[in-house]
Amino acid sequence: MKIGLFFGTFNPVHIGHLILANYVQQFTDLQQVWFVVTPRSPFKQNESLADDYQRLQMVQMAIEEYPYLRASNIEFKLPQPNYTTITLANLQEEFPNYEFALIMGEDNLSGLHKWKNSEFLIKEYDIYIYPRLHLDVKKPRVSMERIHKLSAPVIEISSTFIRNAFAEGKNIKPMLPAKVFEYIDGSSLYKK
């Protein structure tokens, strides 16, 4: 089975994440897409995060009706900060019969050469790239042999925007899966 790994803090997961994950699963050779909920990104050390398990629970609620999407907490038990190569090694050990691939935004591709063991990632794993708008996307400095550029829909919604809008009391209900909105609305998450 070929699994696409969609890494992120998902703070919170929103409809853009769901649209993208569903598109990648439906329009590529990936049989499933796993949302790998990251406790802390090495590139976002100062970002305030909702509790790891709250974010995982929101992802689980968001994907309930999508049989080919899964949530993974694999990085919760790994040393911090998390690095993709370490996560992949642990997943390969736990699921030796699965083939894993990476899913990332076009903006991450231009900085991929800075990632820990990037040459290994590029050589050993397929990488599915979704387009991003309004970002300074530089030409990648990596081999494009296993890079698959997708014509996925571009959804310009960010978790940061949603958190800020929620804190300001704005109606962001259409931007979130219904159960995620209800969960956030009934909690103290993202409120000032």
Coordinates of N, CA, C and O in Angstrom, one line a residue:
M1 N 0.9 -1.2 0.0 CA 0.0 0.0 0.0 C 0.9 1.2 0.0 O 1.9 1.3 0.7
K2 N 0.5 2.2 -0.8 CA 1.3 3.5 -0.9 C 0.6 4.6 -0.1 O -0.6 4.9 -0.4
I3 N 1.3 5.1 0.9 CA 0.7 6.1 1.8 C 1.4 7.4 1.6 O 2.6 7.6 1.6
G4 N 0.6 8.5 1.4 CA 1.1 9.8 1.4 C 1.0 10.4 2.8 O 0.0 10.3 3.5
L5 N 2.1 11.0 3.2 CA 2.2 11.6 4.6 C 2.1 13.1 4.4 O 2.9 13.8 3.8
F6 N 1.1 13.7 5.1 CA 0.8 15.1 5.1 C 1.2 15.6 6.5 O 0.4 15.4 7.4
F7 N 2.3 16.2 6.6 CA 2.8 16.7 7.9 C 2.3 18.1 8.2 O 2.2 18.9 7.4
G8 N 2.1 18.3 9.5 CA 1.7 19.7 9.9 C 1.3 19.7 11.4 O 1.0 18.7 12.0
T9 N 1.2 20.9 11.9 CA 0.7 21.1 13.3 C -0.8 21.0 13.3 O -1.4 20.7 14.3
F10 N -1.4 21.4 12.2 CA -2.9 21.4 12.1 C -3.5 22.1 13.3 O -4.2 21.5 14.1
N11 N -3.2 23.3 13.4 CA -3.5 24.1 14.6 C -4.4 25.3 14.3 O -4.0 26.5 14.4
P12 N -5.7 25.1 13.8 CA -6.4 23.8 13.7 C -6.4 23.3 12.2 O -6.1 24.0 11.3
V13 N -6.9 22.1 12.1 CA -7.1 21.5 10.8 C -8.3 22.3 10.2 O -9.2 22.7 10.9
H14 N -8.2 22.6 8.9 CA -9.3 23.4 8.2 C -9.7 22.7 6.9 O -9.1 21.7 6.5
I15 N -10.7 23.3 6.2 CA -11.2 22.7 5.0 C -10.1 22.7 3.9 O -10.2 21.8 3.1
G16 N -9.2 23.6 3.9 CA -8.1 23.6 2.9 C -7.3 22.3 3.0 O -7.0 21.7 2.0
H17 N -7.0 21.9 4.3 CA -6.3 20.7 4.5 C -7.0 19.5 4.0 O -6.5 18.6 3.3
L18 N -8.4 19.5 4.2 CA -9.2 18.3 3.8 C -9.3 18.3 2.3 O -9.2 17.2 1.7
I19 N -9.5 19.4 1.7 CA -9.6 19.5 0.2 C -8.4 19.0 -0.4 O -8.4 18.1 -1.4
L20 N -7.2 19.4 0.1 CA -6.0 19.0 -0.5 C -5.7 17.5 -0.3 O -5.3 16.8 -1.2
A21 N -5.9 17.0 0.9 CA -5.6 15.6 1.2 C -6.5 14.7 0.4 O -6.0 13.7 -0.2
N22 N -7.8 15.1 0.3 CA -8.7 14.3 -0.5 C -8.3 14.3 -2.0 O -8.3 13.3 -2.7
Y23 N -7.9 15.5 -2.5 CA -7.5 15.6 -3.9 C -6.3 14.7 -4.2 O -6.2 13.9 -5.1
V24 N -5.3 14.8 -3.3 CA -4.0 14.0 -3.5 C -4.3 12.5 -3.5 O -3.8 11.8 -4.3
Q25 N -5.2 12.1 -2.6 CA -5.6 10.7 -2.5 C -6.3 10.2 -3.8 O -6.1 9.2 -4.3
Q26 N -7.3 11.0 -4.2 CA -8.1 10.7 -5.3 C -7.5 10.8 -6.7 O -7.8 10.0 -7.6
F27 N -6.5 11.7 -6.8 CA -6.0 12.0 -8.2 C -4.5 11.6 -8.3 O -3.8 12.0 -9.3
T28 N -4.0 10.7 -7.4 CA -2.6 10.2 -7.6 C -2.7 8.7 -7.3 O -3.7 8.1 -7.2
D29 N -1.5 8.1 -7.3 CA -1.4 6.7 -7.0 C -1.4 6.3 -5.5 O -1.2 5.2 -5.1
L30 N -1.6 7.3 -4.7 CA -1.6 7.1 -3.2 C -2.9 6.5 -2.8 O -4.0 7.0 -3.1
Q31 N -2.8 5.4 -2.0 CA -4.1 4.7 -1.6 C -4.7 5.3 -0.3 O -5.9 5.2 -0.1
Q32 N -3.8 5.9 0.5 CA -4.3 6.6 1.7 C -3.4 7.9 1.9 O -2.3 7.9 1.4
V33 N -4.0 8.9 2.6 CA -3.2 10.0 3.0 C -3.3 10.1 4.5 O -4.4 10.0 5.1
W34 N -2.2 10.1 5.2 CA -2.1 10.2 6.7 C -1.7 11.6 7.1 O -0.7 12.2 6.6
F35 N -2.6 12.2 7.9 CA -2.2 13.5 8.5 C -1.3 13.2 9.7 O -1.7 12.6 10.7
V36 N 0.0 13.6 9.6 CA 1.0 13.3 10.6 C 1.0 14.6 11.5 O 1.5 15.6 11.1
V37 N 0.3 14.5 12.7 CA 0.2 15.7 13.5 C 1.6 15.8 14.3 O 2.0 15.0 15.0
T38 N 2.2 17.0 14.0 CA 3.5 17.3 14.5 C 3.4 18.1 15.8 O 2.8 19.1 15.9
P39 N 4.1 17.6 16.9 CA 4.1 18.4 18.1 C 4.8 19.7 18.0 O 4.3 20.7 18.5
R40 N 5.9 19.8 17.3 CA 6.6 21.1 17.1 C 7.5 21.0 15.9 O 8.3 20.1 15.8
S41 N 7.3 21.9 15.0 CA 8.1 21.9 13.8 C 9.5 22.6 14.1 O 9.5 23.6 14.8
P42 N 10.6 22.0 13.6 CA 11.9 22.7 13.8 C 11.9 24.1 13.2 O 12.7 24.9 13.6
F43 N 11.0 24.4 12.3 CA 10.9 25.7 11.7 C 9.9 26.7 12.3 O 9.8 27.8 11.9
K44 N 9.2 26.2 13.3 CA 8.1 27.0 14.0 C 8.2 26.9 15.5 O 7.3 26.6 16.2
Q45 N 9.4 27.1 16.0 CA 9.6 26.8 17.4 C 8.9 27.8 18.4 O 8.6 27.4 19.5
N46 N 8.6 29.0 17.9 CA 8.0 29.9 18.8 C 6.5 30.0 18.7 O 5.8 30.7 19.3
E47 N 5.9 29.2 17.8 CA 4.5 29.2 17.6 C 3.7 28.6 18.8 O 4.1 27.5 19.3
S48 N 2.7 29.3 19.2 CA 1.9 28.7 20.3 C 1.0 27.7 19.7 O 0.2 27.9 18.8
L49 N 1.0 26.5 20.3 CA 0.2 25.4 19.8 C -0.9 25.0 20.8 O -0.7 25.0 22.0
A50 N -2.0 24.5 20.2 CA -3.0 23.9 21.1 C -2.4 22.5 21.5 O -1.4 22.1 20.9
D51 N -2.9 22.0 22.5 CA -2.3 20.7 23.0 C -2.3 19.7 21.9 O -3.1 19.6 21.0
D52 N -1.2 18.9 21.9 CA -1.0 17.8 20.9 C -2.2 17.0 20.7 O -2.7 16.8 19.5
Y53 N -2.8 16.5 21.7 CA -3.9 15.6 21.6 C -5.2 16.3 21.2 O -6.1 15.7 20.6
Q54 N -5.3 17.5 21.5 CA -6.5 18.3 21.0 C -6.4 18.4 19.5 O -7.4 18.3 18.8
R55 N -5.2 18.7 19.0 CA -5.0 18.9 17.6 C -5.3 17.5 16.9 O -5.9 17.5 15.8
L56 N -4.8 16.4 17.5 CA -5.0 15.1 16.9 C -6.5 14.8 16.9 O -7.0 14.3 15.9
Q57 N -7.2 15.1 18.0 CA -8.6 14.9 18.1 C -9.4 15.7 17.0 O -10.3 15.1 16.4
M58 N -9.0 16.9 16.8 CA -9.6 17.7 15.7 C -9.4 17.1 14.3 O -10.4 17.1 13.5
V59 N -8.2 16.6 14.1 CA -8.0 15.9 12.8 C -8.8 14.7 12.7 O -9.5 14.4 11.6
Q60 N -8.9 13.9 13.7 CA -9.8 12.7 13.7 C -11.2 13.0 13.4 O -11.9 12.3 12.7
M61 N -11.7 14.1 14.1 CA -13.1 14.5 13.8 C -13.3 15.0 12.4 O -14.3 14.7 11.7
A62 N -12.3 15.7 11.8 CA -12.4 16.2 10.5 C -12.4 15.2 9.4 O -13.1 15.3 8.4
I63 N -11.8 14.0 9.6 CA -11.6 13.0 8.6 C -12.6 11.8 8.8 O -12.5 10.9 8.0
E64 N -13.5 11.9 9.7 CA -14.4 10.8 10.0 C -15.1 10.2 8.8 O -15.3 9.0 8.7
E65 N -15.5 11.1 7.9 CA -16.3 10.7 6.7 C -15.4 10.4 5.5 O -15.9 10.3 4.4
Y66 N -14.1 10.4 5.7 CA -13.2 10.2 4.5 C -12.4 8.8 4.8 O -11.4 8.8 5.5
P67 N -12.9 7.7 4.2 CA -12.3 6.4 4.5 C -10.8 6.3 4.1 O -10.2 5.4 4.6
Y68 N -10.3 7.1 3.2 CA -8.9 7.0 2.8 C -7.9 8.0 3.4 O -6.8 8.1 3.1
L69 N -8.5 8.7 4.4 CA -7.7 9.6 5.2 C -7.5 9.1 6.6 O -8.5 8.6 7.2
R70 N -6.3 9.2 7.2 CA -6.1 8.8 8.5 C -5.3 9.8 9.3 O -4.7 10.7 8.7
A71 N -5.4 9.7 10.6 CA -4.6 10.6 11.5 C -3.5 9.8 12.2 O -3.7 8.6 12.5
S72 N -2.3 10.4 12.3 CA -1.2 9.7 12.9 C -0.6 10.5 14.0 O -0.3 11.7 13.8
N73 N -0.3 9.9 15.1 CA 0.4 10.6 16.2 C 1.8 10.0 16.4 O 2.4 10.2 17.5
I74 N 2.4 9.5 15.3 CA 3.7 8.8 15.4 C 4.8 9.8 16.0 O 5.6 9.3 16.7
E75 N 4.7 11.1 15.7 CA 5.7 12.0 16.1 C 5.6 12.4 17.6 O 6.5 12.9 18.2
F76 N 4.5 12.0 18.2 CA 4.3 12.4 19.7 C 5.3 11.6 20.5 O 5.7 12.1 21.6
K77 N 5.7 10.4 20.1 CA 6.6 9.6 20.9 C 8.1 9.7 20.4 O 8.9 9.0 21.0
L78 N 8.4 10.6 19.5 CA 9.7 10.7 19.0 C 10.4 11.9 19.6 O 9.7 12.8 20.1
P79 N 11.8 11.9 19.6 CA 12.5 13.0 20.2 C 12.1 14.3 19.5 O 11.8 14.4 18.3
Q80 N 12.1 15.4 20.3 CA 11.8 16.7 19.8 C 13.1 17.5 19.5 O 14.1 17.3 20.3
P81 N 13.2 18.4 18.5 CA 12.2 18.5 17.5 C 12.1 17.4 16.5 O 13.1 16.6 16.5
N82 N 11.0 17.2 15.8 CA 10.8 16.1 14.9 C 11.5 16.4 13.6 O 11.5 17.5 13.1
Y83 N 12.1 15.4 13.0 CA 12.7 15.5 11.7 C 12.1 14.4 10.8 O 11.9 13.2 11.3
T84 N 11.8 14.7 9.6 CA 11.1 13.8 8.7 C 11.8 12.5 8.5 O 11.1 11.4 8.5
T85 N 13.1 12.5 8.4 CA 13.8 11.2 8.2 C 13.6 10.3 9.4 O 13.5 9.1 9.2
I86 N 13.6 10.8 10.6 CA 13.4 10.0 11.8 C 12.0 9.4 11.8 O 11.7 8.3 12.1
T87 N 11.0 10.3 11.5 CA 9.6 9.8 11.4 C 9.5 8.7 10.4 O 8.8 7.7 10.7
L88 N 10.0 8.9 9.2 CA 9.9 7.9 8.2 C 10.6 6.6 8.6 O 10.0 5.5 8.3
A89 N 11.7 6.6 9.3 CA 12.4 5.4 9.7 C 11.5 4.7 10.7 O 11.3 3.4 10.6
N90 N 10.8 5.4 11.6 CA 9.9 4.8 12.6 C 8.7 4.2 11.9 O 8.2 3.1 12.2
L91 N 8.1 4.9 10.9 CA 7.0 4.4 10.2 C 7.3 3.1 9.4 O 6.6 2.2 9.4
Q92 N 8.5 3.2 8.8 CA 8.9 2.0 8.0 C 9.1 0.8 8.9 O 8.8 -0.3 8.5
E93 N 9.6 1.0 10.1 CA 9.8 -0.1 11.0 C 8.4 -0.6 11.5 O 8.3 -1.9 11.6
E94 N 7.5 0.3 11.7 CA 6.2 -0.2 12.2 C 5.3 -0.8 11.1 O 4.5 -1.7 11.4
F95 N 5.5 -0.3 9.9 CA 4.7 -0.7 8.7 C 5.6 -1.1 7.6 O 5.7 -0.4 6.6
P96 N 6.4 -2.3 7.7 CA 7.4 -2.6 6.8 C 6.8 -2.9 5.3 O 7.6 -2.8 4.4
N97 N 5.6 -3.2 5.2 CA 5.0 -3.5 3.9 C 4.4 -2.3 3.2 O 3.9 -2.5 2.1
Y98 N 4.5 -1.2 3.8 CA 3.9 0.0 3.2 C 5.0 0.8 2.5 O 6.2 0.8 2.9
E99 N 4.6 1.5 1.5 CA 5.5 2.4 0.8 C 5.0 3.8 1.1 O 3.9 4.2 1.0
F100 N 5.9 4.7 1.6 CA 5.6 6.0 2.1 C 6.1 7.1 1.1 O 7.1 6.9 0.4
A101 N 5.3 8.1 1.0 CA 5.6 9.3 0.1 C 5.3 10.6 0.9 O 4.6 10.5 1.9
L102 N 5.9 11.7 0.5 CA 5.7 12.9 1.2 C 4.8 13.8 0.4 O 4.8 13.8 -0.8
I103 N 4.0 14.6 1.1 CA 3.1 15.6 0.5 C 3.5 17.0 1.1 O 3.6 17.1 2.3
M104 N 3.9 17.9 0.2 CA 4.3 19.2 0.7 C 3.9 20.3 -0.2 O 3.7 20.1 -1.4
G105 N 3.8 21.5 0.3 CA 3.6 22.7 -0.5 C 4.8 23.1 -1.3 O 5.9 22.9 -1.0
E106 N 4.5 23.8 -2.4 CA 5.5 24.2 -3.3 C 6.5 25.1 -2.6 O 7.7 25.1 -3.0
D107 N 6.1 25.9 -1.7 CA 7.0 26.8 -0.9 C 8.0 26.0 -0.1 O 9.2 26.4 0.0
N108 N 7.7 24.8 0.3 CA 8.7 24.0 1.1 C 9.7 23.3 0.1 O 10.8 23.0 0.6
L109 N 9.3 23.1 -1.1 CA 10.3 22.5 -2.1 C 11.5 23.3 -2.3 O 12.6 22.8 -2.3
S110 N 11.4 24.7 -2.3 CA 12.6 25.5 -2.6 C 13.6 25.5 -1.4 O 14.7 25.7 -1.5
G111 N 13.1 25.1 -0.2 CA 13.9 25.0 1.0 C 14.3 23.6 1.4 O 14.9 23.4 2.4
L112 N 13.9 22.6 0.6 CA 14.1 21.2 0.9 C 15.5 20.9 1.2 O 15.9 20.1 2.0
H113 N 16.4 21.5 0.4 CA 17.8 21.2 0.6 C 18.4 21.6 2.0 O 19.4 21.1 2.4
K114 N 17.6 22.3 2.7 CA 18.0 22.7 4.1 C 17.6 21.7 5.1 O 18.0 21.7 6.3
W115 N 16.7 20.7 4.7 CA 16.2 19.7 5.7 C 17.3 18.7 6.1 O 18.2 18.5 5.3
K116 N 17.1 18.2 7.3 CA 18.0 17.2 7.7 C 18.0 16.0 6.8 O 16.9 15.5 6.5
N117 N 19.1 15.5 6.3 CA 19.2 14.3 5.4 C 18.3 14.5 4.1 O 17.7 13.6 3.6
S118 N 18.3 15.7 3.6 CA 17.4 16.0 2.4 C 17.8 15.2 1.2 O 16.9 14.7 0.5
E119 N 19.1 14.9 1.0 CA 19.5 14.1 -0.2 C 18.9 12.7 -0.1 O 18.4 12.1 -1.1
F120 N 18.9 12.1 1.1 CA 18.3 10.8 1.3 C 16.8 10.9 1.0 O 16.2 10.0 0.3
L121 N 16.1 11.9 1.5 CA 14.6 12.0 1.3 C 14.3 12.1 -0.2 O 13.4 11.4 -0.7
I122 N 15.1 12.9 -0.9 CA 14.8 13.1 -2.3 C 15.1 11.8 -3.1 O 14.4 11.5 -4.1
K123 N 16.1 11.1 -2.7 CA 16.5 9.9 -3.4 C 15.6 8.7 -3.1 O 15.3 7.9 -4.0
E124 N 15.1 8.6 -1.9 CA 14.4 7.4 -1.5 C 12.8 7.5 -1.5 O 12.1 6.5 -1.4
Y125 N 12.3 8.7 -1.6 CA 10.8 8.9 -1.4 C 10.3 9.7 -2.5 O 10.9 10.8 -2.9
D126 N 9.1 9.3 -3.0 CA 8.3 10.2 -3.9 C 7.8 11.4 -3.1 O 7.5 11.2 -1.9
I127 N 7.8 12.6 -3.7 CA 7.4 13.8 -3.1 C 6.3 14.4 -4.0 O 6.6 14.7 -5.1
Y128 N 5.1 14.6 -3.4 CA 4.0 15.2 -4.1 C 3.9 16.6 -3.7 O 3.7 16.9 -2.5
I129 N 4.0 17.5 -4.7 CA 4.0 19.0 -4.4 C 2.7 19.6 -4.9 O 2.3 19.5 -6.0
Y130 N 2.1 20.3 -3.9 CA 0.8 21.0 -4.3 C 1.2 22.5 -4.4 O 2.1 23.0 -3.8
P131 N 0.5 23.2 -5.3 CA 0.8 24.6 -5.6 C 0.4 25.6 -4.5 O -0.5 25.3 -3.7
R132 N 1.1 26.7 -4.4 CA 0.8 27.7 -3.4 C 0.8 29.0 -4.2 O 1.6 29.2 -5.1
L133 N -0.1 29.9 -3.8 CA -0.1 31.3 -4.4 C 0.4 32.3 -3.4 O 0.5 32.0 -2.2
H134 N 0.8 33.4 -3.9 CA 1.2 34.6 -3.1 C 2.4 34.3 -2.2 O 2.5 34.9 -1.2
L135 N 3.2 33.4 -2.6 CA 4.4 33.1 -1.9 C 5.6 33.3 -2.9 O 5.5 33.0 -4.1
D136 N 6.7 33.7 -2.3 CA 7.9 33.8 -3.1 C 8.5 32.4 -3.3 O 9.3 31.9 -2.5
V137 N 8.0 31.7 -4.4 CA 8.5 30.3 -4.6 C 9.7 30.3 -5.5 O 9.6 30.7 -6.7
K138 N 10.8 30.0 -5.0 CA 12.1 30.0 -5.7 C 12.2 28.6 -6.4 O 11.7 27.6 -6.0
K139 N 13.1 28.7 -7.4 CA 13.4 27.4 -8.1 C 14.1 26.5 -7.2 O 15.0 26.8 -6.5
P140 N 13.6 25.2 -7.1 CA 14.2 24.3 -6.1 C 15.6 23.9 -6.5 O 16.0 23.9 -7.6
R141 N 16.4 23.7 -5.4 CA 17.8 23.3 -5.6 C 18.0 21.9 -5.3 O 18.9 21.5 -4.6
V142 N 17.0 21.1 -5.8 CA 17.1 19.6 -5.5 C 16.8 18.9 -6.9 O 16.2 19.5 -7.8
S143 N 17.1 17.6 -6.9 CA 16.8 16.8 -8.0 C 15.3 16.6 -8.1 O 14.6 16.4 -7.1
M144 N 14.8 16.7 -9.3 CA 13.3 16.6 -9.5 C 12.9 15.2 -9.9 O 11.7 15.0 -10.3
E145 N 13.8 14.2 -9.9 CA 13.5 12.9 -10.4 C 12.2 12.3 -9.7 O 11.4 11.7 -10.4
R146 N 12.1 12.4 -8.4 CA 11.0 11.8 -7.7 C 10.0 12.8 -7.2 O 9.2 12.5 -6.3
I147 N 10.0 14.0 -7.8 CA 9.1 15.1 -7.4 C 7.9 15.1 -8.4 O 8.1 15.1 -9.6
H148 N 6.7 15.1 -7.8 CA 5.5 15.0 -8.7 C 4.7 16.3 -8.4 O 4.2 16.5 -7.3
K149 N 4.7 17.2 -9.3 CA 3.9 18.5 -9.1 C 2.5 18.2 -9.5 O 2.2 17.6 -10.5
L150 N 1.6 18.6 -8.6 CA 0.2 18.4 -8.8 C -0.6 19.6 -9.2 O -0.1 20.8 -8.9
S151 N -1.7 19.4 -9.9 CA -2.6 20.5 -10.2 C -3.7 20.6 -9.2 O -4.9 20.8 -9.6
A152 N -3.4 20.5 -8.0 CA -4.4 20.5 -6.9 C -5.0 21.9 -6.8 O -4.4 22.9 -7.2
P153 N -6.3 22.0 -6.3 CA -6.9 23.3 -6.1 C -6.0 24.1 -5.1 O -5.4 23.5 -4.1
V154 N -5.9 25.4 -5.3 CA -5.2 26.2 -4.3 C -6.2 26.9 -3.4 O -7.1 27.6 -3.8
I155 N -6.1 26.5 -2.1 CA -7.0 27.0 -1.1 C -6.2 27.9 -0.2 O -5.3 27.5 0.6
E156 N -6.4 29.2 -0.3 CA -5.6 30.2 0.5 C -6.2 30.4 1.9 O -6.7 31.5 2.2
I157 N -6.2 29.4 2.7 CA -6.7 29.5 4.1 C -5.5 29.0 5.0 O -4.9 28.0 4.6
S158 N -5.2 29.7 6.0 CA -4.2 29.3 6.9 C -4.7 29.1 8.3 O -5.7 29.8 8.7
S159 N -4.1 28.2 9.0 CA -4.5 28.0 10.4 C -4.2 29.3 11.3 O -5.0 29.6 12.2
T160 N -3.2 30.0 10.9 CA -2.9 31.3 11.6 C -4.0 32.2 11.4 O -4.5 32.9 12.4
F161 N -4.5 32.4 10.2 CA -5.6 33.3 9.9 C -6.8 32.8 10.7 O -7.5 33.7 11.3
I162 N -7.1 31.6 10.8 CA -8.3 31.1 11.5 C -8.1 31.3 13.0 O -9.1 31.8 13.6
R163 N -7.0 31.1 13.6 CA -6.8 31.4 15.0 C -7.0 32.8 15.3 O -7.7 33.2 16.3
N164 N -6.4 33.7 14.5 CA -6.5 35.1 14.7 C -7.9 35.6 14.5 O -8.4 36.4 15.4
A165 N -8.6 35.1 13.5 CA -10.0 35.5 13.3 C -10.9 35.0 14.4 O -11.8 35.8 14.9
F166 N -10.6 33.8 14.9 CA -11.4 33.3 16.0 C -11.2 34.1 17.3 O -12.2 34.4 18.0
A167 N -10.0 34.5 17.5 CA -9.7 35.3 18.7 C -10.4 36.7 18.6 O -10.7 37.3 19.6
E168 N -10.6 37.2 17.4 CA -11.3 38.5 17.2 C -12.8 38.3 17.1 O -13.5 39.3 16.9
G169 N -13.3 37.1 17.3 CA -14.8 36.9 17.3 C -15.4 36.9 16.0 O -16.6 37.0 15.8
K170 N -14.6 36.7 14.9 CA -15.1 36.6 13.6 C -15.8 35.2 13.3 O -15.4 34.2 13.9
N171 N -16.7 35.2 12.4 CA -17.4 33.9 12.0 C -16.5 33.2 11.0 O -16.5 33.6 9.8
I172 N -15.9 32.1 11.4 CA -15.0 31.3 10.6 C -15.6 29.9 10.4 O -14.9 29.1 9.9
K173 N -16.8 29.8 10.7 CA -17.5 28.5 10.6 C -17.3 27.8 9.2 O -17.0 26.6 9.1
P174 N -17.5 28.6 8.1 CA -17.4 27.9 6.8 C -15.9 27.4 6.5 O -15.8 26.6 5.5
M175 N -15.0 27.8 7.2 CA -13.6 27.5 6.9 C -13.1 26.2 7.6 O -12.0 25.7 7.4
L176 N -14.0 25.7 8.5 CA -13.6 24.5 9.3 C -14.6 23.4 9.1 O -15.8 23.6 8.9
P177 N -14.2 22.1 9.2 CA -15.1 21.0 9.2 C -16.1 21.3 10.4 O -15.7 21.8 11.4
A178 N -17.4 20.9 10.2 CA -18.4 21.2 11.2 C -18.0 20.8 12.6 O -18.2 21.5 13.6
K179 N -17.6 19.5 12.7 CA -17.3 19.0 14.1 C -16.1 19.8 14.7 O -16.0 19.9 15.9
V180 N -15.1 20.2 13.9 CA -14.0 20.9 14.4 C -14.4 22.3 14.9 O -14.0 22.8 15.9
F181 N -15.3 23.0 14.1 CA -15.8 24.2 14.5 C -16.6 24.1 15.9 O -16.3 24.9 16.8
E182 N -17.4 23.1 16.0 CA -18.2 22.9 17.2 C -17.2 22.7 18.4 O -17.4 23.2 19.5
Y183 N -16.2 21.9 18.2 CA -15.2 21.6 19.2 C -14.5 22.9 19.7 O -14.4 23.1 20.9
I184 N -14.0 23.7 18.7 CA -13.3 24.9 19.1 C -14.3 25.9 19.7 O -13.9 26.5 20.7
D185 N -15.5 26.0 19.2 CA -16.4 27.0 19.7 C -16.9 26.7 21.1 O -17.1 27.6 21.9
G186 N -16.9 25.4 21.4 CA -17.3 25.0 22.8 C -16.1 24.9 23.8 O -16.3 24.4 24.9
S187 N -14.9 25.4 23.3 CA -13.8 25.3 24.2 C -13.2 26.7 24.4 O -13.7 27.7 23.9
S188 N -12.1 26.8 25.1 CA -11.4 28.1 25.2 C -10.2 28.2 24.2 O -9.5 29.2 24.3
L189 N -10.1 27.3 23.3 CA -9.1 27.3 22.3 C -9.2 28.6 21.5 O -10.3 29.0 21.0
Y190 N -8.0 29.2 21.2 CA -7.9 30.3 20.3 C -8.6 31.6 20.7 O -8.8 32.5 19.9
K191 N -9.2 31.6 21.9 CA -9.9 32.8 22.4 C -8.9 33.7 23.2 O -8.0 33.2 23.9
K192 N -9.1 35.0 23.1 CA -8.2 35.9 23.9 C -8.6 35.9 25.3 O -9.6 35.6 25.8

